[in-house]
Short mmCIF file of C-alpha atoms in Angstrom, two decimals:
data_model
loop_
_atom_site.label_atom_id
_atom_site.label_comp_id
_atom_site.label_asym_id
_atom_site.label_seq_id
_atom_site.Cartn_x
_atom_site.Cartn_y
_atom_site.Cartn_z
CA UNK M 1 0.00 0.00 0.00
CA UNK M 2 1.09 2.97 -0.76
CA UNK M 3 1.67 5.86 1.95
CA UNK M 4 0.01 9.04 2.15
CA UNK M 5 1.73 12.42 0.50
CA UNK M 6 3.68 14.59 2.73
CA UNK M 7 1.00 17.40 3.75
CA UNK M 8 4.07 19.67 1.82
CA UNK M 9 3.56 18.49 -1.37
CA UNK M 10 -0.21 18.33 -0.78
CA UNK M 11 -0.42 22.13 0.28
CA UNK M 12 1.87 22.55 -3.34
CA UNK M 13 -0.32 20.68 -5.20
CA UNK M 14 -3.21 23.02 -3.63
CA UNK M 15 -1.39 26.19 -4.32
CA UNK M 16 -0.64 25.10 -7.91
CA UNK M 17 -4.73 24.52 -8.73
CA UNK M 18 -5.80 27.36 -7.04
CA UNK M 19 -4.04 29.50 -8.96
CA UNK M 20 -4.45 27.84 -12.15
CA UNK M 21 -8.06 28.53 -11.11
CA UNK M 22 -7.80 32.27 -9.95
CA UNK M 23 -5.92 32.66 -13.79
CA UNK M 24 -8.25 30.88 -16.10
CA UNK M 25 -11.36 33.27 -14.15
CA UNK M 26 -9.38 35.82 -15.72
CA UNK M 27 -8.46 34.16 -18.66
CA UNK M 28 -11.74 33.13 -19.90
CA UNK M 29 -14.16 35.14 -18.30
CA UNK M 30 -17.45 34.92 -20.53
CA UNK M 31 -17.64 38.89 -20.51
CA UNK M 32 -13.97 39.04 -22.25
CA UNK M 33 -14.65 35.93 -24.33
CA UNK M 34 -17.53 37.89 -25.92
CA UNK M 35 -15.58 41.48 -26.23
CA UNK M 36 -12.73 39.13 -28.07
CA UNK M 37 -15.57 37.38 -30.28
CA UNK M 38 -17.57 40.46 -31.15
CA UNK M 39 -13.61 42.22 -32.17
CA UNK M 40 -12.53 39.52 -33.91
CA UNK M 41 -16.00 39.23 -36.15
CA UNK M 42 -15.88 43.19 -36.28
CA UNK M 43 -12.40 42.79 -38.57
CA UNK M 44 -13.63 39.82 -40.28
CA UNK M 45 -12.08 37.17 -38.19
CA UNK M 46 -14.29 33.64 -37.83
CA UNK M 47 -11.96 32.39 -34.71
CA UNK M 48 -10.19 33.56 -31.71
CA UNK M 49 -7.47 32.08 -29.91
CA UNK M 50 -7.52 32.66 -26.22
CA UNK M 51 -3.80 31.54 -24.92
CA UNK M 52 -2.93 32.06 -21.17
CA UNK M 53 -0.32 34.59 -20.53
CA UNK M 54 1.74 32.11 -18.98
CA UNK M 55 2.05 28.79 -20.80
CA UNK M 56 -0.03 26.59 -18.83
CA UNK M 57 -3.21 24.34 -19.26
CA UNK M 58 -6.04 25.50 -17.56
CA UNK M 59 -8.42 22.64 -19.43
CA UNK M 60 -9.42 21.19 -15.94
CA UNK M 61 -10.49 24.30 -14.38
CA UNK M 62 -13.89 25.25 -13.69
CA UNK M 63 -13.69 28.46 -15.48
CA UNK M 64 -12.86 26.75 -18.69
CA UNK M 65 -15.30 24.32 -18.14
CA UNK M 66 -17.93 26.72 -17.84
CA UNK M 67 -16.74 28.72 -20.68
CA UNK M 68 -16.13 26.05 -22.88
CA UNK M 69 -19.80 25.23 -22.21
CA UNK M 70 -21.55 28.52 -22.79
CA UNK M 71 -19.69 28.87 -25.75
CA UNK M 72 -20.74 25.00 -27.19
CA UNK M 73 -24.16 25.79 -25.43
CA UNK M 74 -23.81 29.47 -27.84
CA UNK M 75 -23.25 27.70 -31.06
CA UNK M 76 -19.71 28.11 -31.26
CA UNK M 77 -17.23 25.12 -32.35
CA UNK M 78 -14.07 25.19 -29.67
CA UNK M 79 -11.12 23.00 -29.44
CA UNK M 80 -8.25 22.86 -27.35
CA UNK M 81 -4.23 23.05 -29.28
CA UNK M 82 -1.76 22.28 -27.28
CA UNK M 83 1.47 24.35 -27.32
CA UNK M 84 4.98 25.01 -26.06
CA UNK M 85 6.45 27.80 -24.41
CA UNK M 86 9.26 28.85 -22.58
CA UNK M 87 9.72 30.62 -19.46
CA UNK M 88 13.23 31.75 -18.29
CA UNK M 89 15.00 29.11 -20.55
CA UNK M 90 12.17 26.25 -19.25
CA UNK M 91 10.15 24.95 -21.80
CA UNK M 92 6.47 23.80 -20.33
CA UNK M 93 3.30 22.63 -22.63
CA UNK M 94 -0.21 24.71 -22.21
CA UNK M 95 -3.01 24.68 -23.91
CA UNK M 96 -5.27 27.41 -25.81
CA UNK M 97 -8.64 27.69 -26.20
CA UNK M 98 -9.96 28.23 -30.11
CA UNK M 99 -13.62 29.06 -30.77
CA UNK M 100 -14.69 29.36 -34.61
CA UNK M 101 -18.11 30.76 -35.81
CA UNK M 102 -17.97 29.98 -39.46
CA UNK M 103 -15.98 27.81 -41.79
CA UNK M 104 -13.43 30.09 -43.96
#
């Protein structure tokens, strides 16, 4: 059997999803998603990509979830691409959010 995590690494592992959560309210807050649609369709665009400023994926946080929802729920076709960034010589995968309206 397998012991229990040190409470260190599970007050780490805490810290690291709540502020994954804290970013992706920010990140895909349904208010900005709809500014960034209603822009994007305004200069002829048919999709937005919504990329974290930090290159992280926020997939299995409840904002996204609820976004990615609404914006299904709206009509919209989403997907997730996964990318690579670096950060102070560290490369780390994320993931950004594309929503499309209309085939080009």
């Amino acid at each position: 059997m397998k012991s229990p995590s040190p409470p260190f690494v599970d007050g780490v592992r805490e810290l690291t999803q709540s502020a994954r959560e804290a970013l992706a309210k920010e990140v895909y807050d349904l208010d900005t998603l709809r500014g960034l649609v209603i822009e994007a369709a305004g200069q002829g665009y048919a999709r937005i990509i919504v990329r974290p400023p930090r290159p992280l994926d926020l997939r299995g946080t409840e904002a996204a979830s609820l976004a990615e929802k609404h914006l299904v729920d709206s009509g919209f076709r989403i997907y997730w691409e996964t990318y690579v960034g670096e950060v102070d010589g560290t490369r780390f995968s994320g993931a950004e959010l594309q929503v499309e309206w209309t085939s080009s």
